[in-house]
PDB file of C-alpha atoms in Angstrom:
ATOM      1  CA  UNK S   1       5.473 -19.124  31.018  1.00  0.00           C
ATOM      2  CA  UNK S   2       4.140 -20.193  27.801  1.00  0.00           C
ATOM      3  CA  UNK S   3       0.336 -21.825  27.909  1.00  0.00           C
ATOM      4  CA  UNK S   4      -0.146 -25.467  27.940  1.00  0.00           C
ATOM      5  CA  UNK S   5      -1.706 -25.848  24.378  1.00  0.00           C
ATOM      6  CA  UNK S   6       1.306 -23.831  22.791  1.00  0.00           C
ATOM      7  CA  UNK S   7       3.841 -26.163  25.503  1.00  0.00           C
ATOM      8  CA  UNK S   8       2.018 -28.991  23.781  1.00  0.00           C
ATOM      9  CA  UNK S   9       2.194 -28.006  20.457  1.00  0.00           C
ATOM     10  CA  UNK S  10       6.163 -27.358  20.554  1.00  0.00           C
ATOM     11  CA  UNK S  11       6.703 -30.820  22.044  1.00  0.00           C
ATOM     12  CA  UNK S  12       4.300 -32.327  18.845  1.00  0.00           C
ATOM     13  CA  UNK S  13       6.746 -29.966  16.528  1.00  0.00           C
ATOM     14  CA  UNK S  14       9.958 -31.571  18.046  1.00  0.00           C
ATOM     15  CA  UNK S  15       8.816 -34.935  18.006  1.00  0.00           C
ATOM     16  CA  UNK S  16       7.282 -34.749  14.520  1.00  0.00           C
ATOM     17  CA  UNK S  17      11.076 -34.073  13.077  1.00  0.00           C
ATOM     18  CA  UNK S  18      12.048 -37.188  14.297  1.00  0.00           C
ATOM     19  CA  UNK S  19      16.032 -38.195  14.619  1.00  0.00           C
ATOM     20  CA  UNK S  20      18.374 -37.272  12.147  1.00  0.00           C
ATOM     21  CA  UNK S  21      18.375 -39.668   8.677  1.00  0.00           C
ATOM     22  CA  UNK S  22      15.085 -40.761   9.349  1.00  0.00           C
ATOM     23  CA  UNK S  23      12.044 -39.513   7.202  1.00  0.00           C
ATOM     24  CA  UNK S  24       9.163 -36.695   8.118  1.00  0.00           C
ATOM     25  CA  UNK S  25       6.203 -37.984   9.786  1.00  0.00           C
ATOM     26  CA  UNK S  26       3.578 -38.524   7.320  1.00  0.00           C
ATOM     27  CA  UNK S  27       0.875 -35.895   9.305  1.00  0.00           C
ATOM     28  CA  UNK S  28       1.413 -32.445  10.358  1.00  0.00           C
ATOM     29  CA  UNK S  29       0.678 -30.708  13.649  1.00  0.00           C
ATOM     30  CA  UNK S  30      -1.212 -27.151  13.545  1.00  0.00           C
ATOM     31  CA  UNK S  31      -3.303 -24.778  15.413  1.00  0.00           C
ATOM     32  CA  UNK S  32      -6.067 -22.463  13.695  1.00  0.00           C
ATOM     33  CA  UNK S  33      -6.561 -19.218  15.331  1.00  0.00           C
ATOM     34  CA  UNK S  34     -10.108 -18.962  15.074  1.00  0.00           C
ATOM     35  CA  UNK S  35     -10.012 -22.677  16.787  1.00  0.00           C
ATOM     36  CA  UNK S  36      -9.054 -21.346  20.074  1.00  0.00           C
ATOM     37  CA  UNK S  37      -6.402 -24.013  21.594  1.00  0.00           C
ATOM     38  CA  UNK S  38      -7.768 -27.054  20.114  1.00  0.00           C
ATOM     39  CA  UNK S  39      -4.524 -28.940  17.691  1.00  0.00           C
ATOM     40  CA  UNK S  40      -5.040 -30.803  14.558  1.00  0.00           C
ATOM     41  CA  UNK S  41      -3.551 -32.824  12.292  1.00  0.00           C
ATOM     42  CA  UNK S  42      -3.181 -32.923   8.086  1.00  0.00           C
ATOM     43  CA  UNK S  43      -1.693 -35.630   5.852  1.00  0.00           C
ATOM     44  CA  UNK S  44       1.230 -33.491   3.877  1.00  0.00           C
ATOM     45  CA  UNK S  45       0.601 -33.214   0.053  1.00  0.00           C
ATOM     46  CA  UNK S  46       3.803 -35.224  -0.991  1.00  0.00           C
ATOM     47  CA  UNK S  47       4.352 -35.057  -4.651  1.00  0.00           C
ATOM     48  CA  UNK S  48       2.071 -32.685  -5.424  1.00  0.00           C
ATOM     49  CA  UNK S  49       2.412 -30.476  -9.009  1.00  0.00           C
ATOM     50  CA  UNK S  50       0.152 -27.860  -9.747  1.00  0.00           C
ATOM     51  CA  UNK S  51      -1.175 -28.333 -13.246  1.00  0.00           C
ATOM     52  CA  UNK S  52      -1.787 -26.203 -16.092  1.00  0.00           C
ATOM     53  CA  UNK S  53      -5.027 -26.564 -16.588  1.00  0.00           C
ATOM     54  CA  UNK S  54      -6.497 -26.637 -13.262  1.00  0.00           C
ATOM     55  CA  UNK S  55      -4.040 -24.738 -11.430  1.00  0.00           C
ATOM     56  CA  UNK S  56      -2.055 -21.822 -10.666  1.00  0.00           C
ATOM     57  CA  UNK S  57       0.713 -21.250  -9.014  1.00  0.00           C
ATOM     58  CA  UNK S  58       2.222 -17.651  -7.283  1.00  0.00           C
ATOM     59  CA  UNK S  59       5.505 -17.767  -5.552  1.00  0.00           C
ATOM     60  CA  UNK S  60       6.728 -15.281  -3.429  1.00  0.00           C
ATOM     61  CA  UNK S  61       9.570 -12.933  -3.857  1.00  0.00           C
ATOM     62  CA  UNK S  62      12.050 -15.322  -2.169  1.00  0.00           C
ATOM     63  CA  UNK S  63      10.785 -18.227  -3.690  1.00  0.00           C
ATOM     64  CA  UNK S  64      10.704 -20.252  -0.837  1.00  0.00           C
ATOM     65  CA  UNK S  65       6.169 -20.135  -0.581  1.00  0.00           C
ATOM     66  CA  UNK S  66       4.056 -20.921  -3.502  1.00  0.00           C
ATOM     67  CA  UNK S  67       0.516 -20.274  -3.247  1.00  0.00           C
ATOM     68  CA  UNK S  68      -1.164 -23.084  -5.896  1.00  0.00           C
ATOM     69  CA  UNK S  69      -4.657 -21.795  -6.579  1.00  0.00           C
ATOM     70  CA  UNK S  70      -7.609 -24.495  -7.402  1.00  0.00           C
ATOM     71  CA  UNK S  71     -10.136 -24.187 -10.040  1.00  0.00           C
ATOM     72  CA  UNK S  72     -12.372 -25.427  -7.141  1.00  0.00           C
ATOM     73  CA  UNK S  73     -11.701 -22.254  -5.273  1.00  0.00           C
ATOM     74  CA  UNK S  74      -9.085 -24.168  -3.179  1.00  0.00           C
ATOM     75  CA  UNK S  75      -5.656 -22.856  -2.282  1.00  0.00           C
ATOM     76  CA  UNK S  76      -2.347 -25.116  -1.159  1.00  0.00           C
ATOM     77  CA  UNK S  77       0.333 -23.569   0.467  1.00  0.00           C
ATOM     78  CA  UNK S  78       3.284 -24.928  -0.129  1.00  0.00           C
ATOM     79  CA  UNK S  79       7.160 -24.252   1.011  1.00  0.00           C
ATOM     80  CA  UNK S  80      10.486 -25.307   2.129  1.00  0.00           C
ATOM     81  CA  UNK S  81      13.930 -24.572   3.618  1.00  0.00           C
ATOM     82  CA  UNK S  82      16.170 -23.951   0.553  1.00  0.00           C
ATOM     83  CA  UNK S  83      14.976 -20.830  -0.725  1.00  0.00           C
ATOM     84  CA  UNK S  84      14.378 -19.084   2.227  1.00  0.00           C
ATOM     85  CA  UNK S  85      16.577 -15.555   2.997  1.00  0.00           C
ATOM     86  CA  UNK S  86      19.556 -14.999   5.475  1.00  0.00           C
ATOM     87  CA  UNK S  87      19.320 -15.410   8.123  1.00  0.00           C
ATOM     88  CA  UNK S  88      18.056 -18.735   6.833  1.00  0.00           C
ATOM     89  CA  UNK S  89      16.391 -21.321   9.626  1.00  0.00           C
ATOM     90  CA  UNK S  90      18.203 -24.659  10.130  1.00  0.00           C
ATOM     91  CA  UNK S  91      16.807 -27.692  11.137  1.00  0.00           C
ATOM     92  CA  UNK S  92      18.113 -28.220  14.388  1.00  0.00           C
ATOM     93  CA  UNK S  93      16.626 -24.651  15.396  1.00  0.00           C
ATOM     94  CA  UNK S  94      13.387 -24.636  13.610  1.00  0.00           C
ATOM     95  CA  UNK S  95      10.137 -24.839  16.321  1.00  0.00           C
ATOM     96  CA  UNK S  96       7.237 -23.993  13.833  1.00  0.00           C
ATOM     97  CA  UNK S  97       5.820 -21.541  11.524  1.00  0.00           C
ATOM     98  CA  UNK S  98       3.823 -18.594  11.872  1.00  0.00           C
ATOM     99  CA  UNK S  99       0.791 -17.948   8.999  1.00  0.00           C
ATOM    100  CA  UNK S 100      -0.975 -14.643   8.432  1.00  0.00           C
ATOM    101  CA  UNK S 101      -3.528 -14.187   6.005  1.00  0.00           C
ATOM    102  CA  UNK S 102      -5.721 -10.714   5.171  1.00  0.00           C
ATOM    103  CA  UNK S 103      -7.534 -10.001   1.839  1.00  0.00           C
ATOM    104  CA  UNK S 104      -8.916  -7.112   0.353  1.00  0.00           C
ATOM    105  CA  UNK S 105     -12.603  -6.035   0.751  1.00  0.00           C
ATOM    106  CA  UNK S 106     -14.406  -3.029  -0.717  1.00  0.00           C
ATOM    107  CA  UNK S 107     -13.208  -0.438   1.061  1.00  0.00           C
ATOM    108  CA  UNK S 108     -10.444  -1.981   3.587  1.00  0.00           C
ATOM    109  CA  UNK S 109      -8.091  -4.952   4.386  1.00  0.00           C
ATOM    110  CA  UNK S 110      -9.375  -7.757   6.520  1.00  0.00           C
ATOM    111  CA  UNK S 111      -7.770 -10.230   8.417  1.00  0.00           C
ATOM    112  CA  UNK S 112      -7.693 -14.640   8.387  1.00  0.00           C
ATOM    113  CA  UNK S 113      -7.217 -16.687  10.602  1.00  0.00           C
ATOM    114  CA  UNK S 114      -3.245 -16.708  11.848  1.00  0.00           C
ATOM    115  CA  UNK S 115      -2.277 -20.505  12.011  1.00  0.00           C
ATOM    116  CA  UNK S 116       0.049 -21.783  14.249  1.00  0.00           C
ATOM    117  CA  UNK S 117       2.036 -25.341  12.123  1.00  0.00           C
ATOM    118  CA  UNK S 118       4.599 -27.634  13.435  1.00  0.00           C
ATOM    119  CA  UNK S 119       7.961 -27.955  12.246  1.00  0.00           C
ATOM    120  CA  UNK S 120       7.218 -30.942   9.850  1.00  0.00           C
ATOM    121  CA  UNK S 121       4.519 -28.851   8.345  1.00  0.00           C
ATOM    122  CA  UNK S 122       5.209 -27.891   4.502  1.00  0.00           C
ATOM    123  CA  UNK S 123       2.135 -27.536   3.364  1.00  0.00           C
ATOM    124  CA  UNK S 124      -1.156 -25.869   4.313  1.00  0.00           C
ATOM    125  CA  UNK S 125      -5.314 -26.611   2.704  1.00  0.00           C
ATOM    126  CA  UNK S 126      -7.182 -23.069   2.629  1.00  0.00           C
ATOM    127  CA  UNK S 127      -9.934 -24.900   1.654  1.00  0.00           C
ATOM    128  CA  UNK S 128     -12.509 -21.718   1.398  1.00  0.00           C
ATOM    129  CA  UNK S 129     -11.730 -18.797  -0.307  1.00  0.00           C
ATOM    130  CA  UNK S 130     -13.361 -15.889  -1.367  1.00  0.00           C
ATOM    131  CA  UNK S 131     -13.829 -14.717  -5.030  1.00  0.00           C
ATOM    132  CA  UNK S 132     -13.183 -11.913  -6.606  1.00  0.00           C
ATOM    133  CA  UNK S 133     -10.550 -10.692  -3.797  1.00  0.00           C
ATOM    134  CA  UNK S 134      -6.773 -10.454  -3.531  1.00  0.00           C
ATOM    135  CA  UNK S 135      -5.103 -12.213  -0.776  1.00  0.00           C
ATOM    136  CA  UNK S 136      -1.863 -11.604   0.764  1.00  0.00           C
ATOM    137  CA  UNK S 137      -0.318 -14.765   3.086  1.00  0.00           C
ATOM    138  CA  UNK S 138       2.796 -14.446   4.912  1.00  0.00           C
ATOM    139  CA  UNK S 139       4.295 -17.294   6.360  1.00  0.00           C
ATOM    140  CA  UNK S 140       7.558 -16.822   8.709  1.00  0.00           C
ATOM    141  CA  UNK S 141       9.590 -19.312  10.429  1.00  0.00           C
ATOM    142  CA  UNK S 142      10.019 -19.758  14.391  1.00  0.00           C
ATOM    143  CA  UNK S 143      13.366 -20.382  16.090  1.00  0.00           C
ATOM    144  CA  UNK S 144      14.829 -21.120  19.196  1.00  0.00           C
ATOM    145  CA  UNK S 145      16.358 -18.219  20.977  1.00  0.00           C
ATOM    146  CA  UNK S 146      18.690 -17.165  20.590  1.00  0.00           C
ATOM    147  CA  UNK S 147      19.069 -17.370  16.755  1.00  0.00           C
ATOM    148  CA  UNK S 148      17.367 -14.376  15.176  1.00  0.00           C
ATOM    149  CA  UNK S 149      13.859 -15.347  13.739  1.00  0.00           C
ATOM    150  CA  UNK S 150      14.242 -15.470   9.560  1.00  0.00           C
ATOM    151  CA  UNK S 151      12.455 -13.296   7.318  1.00  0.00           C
ATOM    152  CA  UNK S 152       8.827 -14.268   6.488  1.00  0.00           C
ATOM    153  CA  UNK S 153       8.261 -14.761   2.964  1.00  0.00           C
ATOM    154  CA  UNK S 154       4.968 -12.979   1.522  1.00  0.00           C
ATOM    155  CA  UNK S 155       2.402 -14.210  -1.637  1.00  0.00           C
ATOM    156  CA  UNK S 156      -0.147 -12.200  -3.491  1.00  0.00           C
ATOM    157  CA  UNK S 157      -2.996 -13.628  -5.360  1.00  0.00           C
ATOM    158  CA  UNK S 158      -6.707 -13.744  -6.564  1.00  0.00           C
ATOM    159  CA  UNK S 159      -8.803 -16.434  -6.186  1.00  0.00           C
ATOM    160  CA  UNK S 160     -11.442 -17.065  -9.801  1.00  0.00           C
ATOM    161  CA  UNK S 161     -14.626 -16.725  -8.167  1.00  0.00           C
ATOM    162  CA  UNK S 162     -17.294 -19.283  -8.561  1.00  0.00           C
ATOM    163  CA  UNK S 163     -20.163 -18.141 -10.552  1.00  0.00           C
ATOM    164  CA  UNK S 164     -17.385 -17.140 -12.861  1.00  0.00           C
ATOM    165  CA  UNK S 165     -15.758 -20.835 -12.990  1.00  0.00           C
ATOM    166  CA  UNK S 166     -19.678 -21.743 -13.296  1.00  0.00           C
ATOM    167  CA  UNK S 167     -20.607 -19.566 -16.514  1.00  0.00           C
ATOM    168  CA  UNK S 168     -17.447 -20.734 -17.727  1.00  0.00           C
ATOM    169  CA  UNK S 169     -18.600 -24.008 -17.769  1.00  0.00           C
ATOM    170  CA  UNK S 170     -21.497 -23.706 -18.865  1.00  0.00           C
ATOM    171  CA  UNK S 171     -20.762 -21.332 -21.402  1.00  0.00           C
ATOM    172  CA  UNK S 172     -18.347 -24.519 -22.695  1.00  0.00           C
ATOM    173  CA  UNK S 173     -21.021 -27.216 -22.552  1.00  0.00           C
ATOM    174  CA  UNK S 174     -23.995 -24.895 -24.167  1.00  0.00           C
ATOM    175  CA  UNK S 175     -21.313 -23.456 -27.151  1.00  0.00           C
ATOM    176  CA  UNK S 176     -20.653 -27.453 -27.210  1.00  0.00           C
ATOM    177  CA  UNK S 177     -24.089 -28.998 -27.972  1.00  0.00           C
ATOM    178  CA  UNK S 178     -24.672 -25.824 -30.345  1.00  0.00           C
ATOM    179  CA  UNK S 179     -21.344 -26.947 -32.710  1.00  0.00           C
ATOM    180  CA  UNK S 180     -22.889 -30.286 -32.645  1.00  0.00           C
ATOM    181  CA  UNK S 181     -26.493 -29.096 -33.499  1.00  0.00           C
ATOM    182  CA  UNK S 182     -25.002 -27.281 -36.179  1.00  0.00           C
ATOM    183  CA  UNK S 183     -22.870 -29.989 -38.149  1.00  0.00           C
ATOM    184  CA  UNK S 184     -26.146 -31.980 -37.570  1.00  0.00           C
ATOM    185  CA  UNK S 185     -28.161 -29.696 -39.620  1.00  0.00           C
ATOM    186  CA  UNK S 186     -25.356 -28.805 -42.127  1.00  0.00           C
ATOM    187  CA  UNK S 187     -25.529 -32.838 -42.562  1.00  0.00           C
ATOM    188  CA  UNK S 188     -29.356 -33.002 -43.058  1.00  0.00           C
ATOM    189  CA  UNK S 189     -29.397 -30.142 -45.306  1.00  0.00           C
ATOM    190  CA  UNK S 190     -26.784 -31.893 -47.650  1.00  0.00           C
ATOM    191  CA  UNK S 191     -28.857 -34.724 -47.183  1.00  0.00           C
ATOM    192  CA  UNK S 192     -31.701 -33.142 -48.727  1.00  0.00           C
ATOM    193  CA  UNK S 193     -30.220 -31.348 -51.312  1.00  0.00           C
ATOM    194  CA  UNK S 194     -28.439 -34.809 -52.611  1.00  0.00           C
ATOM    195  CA  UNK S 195     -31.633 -37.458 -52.471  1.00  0.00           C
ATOM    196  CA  UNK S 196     -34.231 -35.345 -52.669  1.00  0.00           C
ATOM    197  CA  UNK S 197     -33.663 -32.011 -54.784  1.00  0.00           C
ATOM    198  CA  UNK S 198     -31.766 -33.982 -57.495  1.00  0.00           C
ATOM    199  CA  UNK S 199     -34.046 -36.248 -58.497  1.00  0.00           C
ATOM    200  CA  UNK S 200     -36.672 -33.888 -58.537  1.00  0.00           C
ATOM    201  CA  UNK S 201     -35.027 -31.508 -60.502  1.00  0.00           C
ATOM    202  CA  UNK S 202     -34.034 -34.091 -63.301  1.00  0.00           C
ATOM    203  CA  UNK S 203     -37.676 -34.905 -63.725  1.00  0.00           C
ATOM    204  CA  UNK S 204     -38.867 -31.463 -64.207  1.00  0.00           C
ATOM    205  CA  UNK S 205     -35.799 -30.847 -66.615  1.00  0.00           C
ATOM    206  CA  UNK S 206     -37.027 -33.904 -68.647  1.00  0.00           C
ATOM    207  CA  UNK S 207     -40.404 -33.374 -68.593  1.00  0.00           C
ATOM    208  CA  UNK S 208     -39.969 -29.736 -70.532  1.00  0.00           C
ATOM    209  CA  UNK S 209     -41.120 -28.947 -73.412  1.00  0.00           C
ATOM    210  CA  UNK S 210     -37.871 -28.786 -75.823  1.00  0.00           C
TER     211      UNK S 210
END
């Protein structure tokens, strides 16, 4: 017999899909491994495009999970239904998701936490991630018996670490003030050399002997 928290978090999953027509719940149930049994509860980034410049996106193989990396070191999962593989997981069948998460040390692979979301979940925060290390999430759909459980669809990626973002930016802001230093100087030096050479030069020019 199943524990109480994960009874209680399938019963949160079913009612967060609601009846059929009617729009997702605007907050998404989940359980975080390292949490033990206590639940919790996310607003869904709706609308949410990763952009250009201060973003990057990974999708997996399948298509169906894109990993949008942060310039703040932050990482938002997103996914859906459409692109996922055969067997592909229906609505009406669909009790969760399942997210694993290990990245790459030194010498060996280490584990995240695993992450338990409700059915209405289609997007998850990582809101800490190392630097400088490749991570590998897999997120697979749950269904009810007895439909086969669907494929779980896998991203790679690397998060920019932070001192590197940091020298980055400060790289931009010192190579910034020294452009500006130098057209200031390049100005005074014209300056000089058009109110104050000229004249002088015209009075030593006149005032030789001929």
């Amino acid at each position: 017999m199943p524990g109480a928290p994960s009874l209680l978090l399938a019963l949160l999953c079913l009612g967060a899909r609601g009846a059929p027509g009617e729009p997702d719940e605007a907050w998404c149930p989940y359980k975080v491994g390292a949490d033990g049994a206590r639940l919790c509860f996310r607003t869904p980034a709706r609308g949410f495009q990763c952009a250009p410049r201060g973003c990057r996106a990974h999708r997996s193989a399948g298509g169906a999970l894109v990993a949008n990396v942060l310039r703040n070191g932050s990482v938002l999962l997103q996914w859906g239904l459409g692109h996922w593989g055969a067997p592909r997981p229906s609505a009406a069948s669909l009790r969760g998701f399942a997210l694993n998460c290990s990245w790459d040390g030194t010498y060996t692979r280490f584990p995240c936490d695993s992450v338990e979301l409700g059915a209405a979940c289609r997007d998850y925060l990582l809101s800490e991630a190392h630097g400088s290390v490749r991570y590998r999430l897999c997120l697979q759909p749950r269904s009810a018996p007895p439909r086969p459980a669907p494929p779980a669809q896998c991203v790679e990626f690397r998060v920019e670490p932070a001192a590197m973002r940091d020298i980055v930016v400060a790289m931009t802001a010192v190579g910034g003030s020294i452009c500006v230093m130098l057209v200031f100087i390049c100005l005074l030096v014209a300056y000089i050399t058009e109110n104050l050479m000229s004249p002088a030069v015209a009075r030593a020019a006149a005032a030789a002997p001929r």
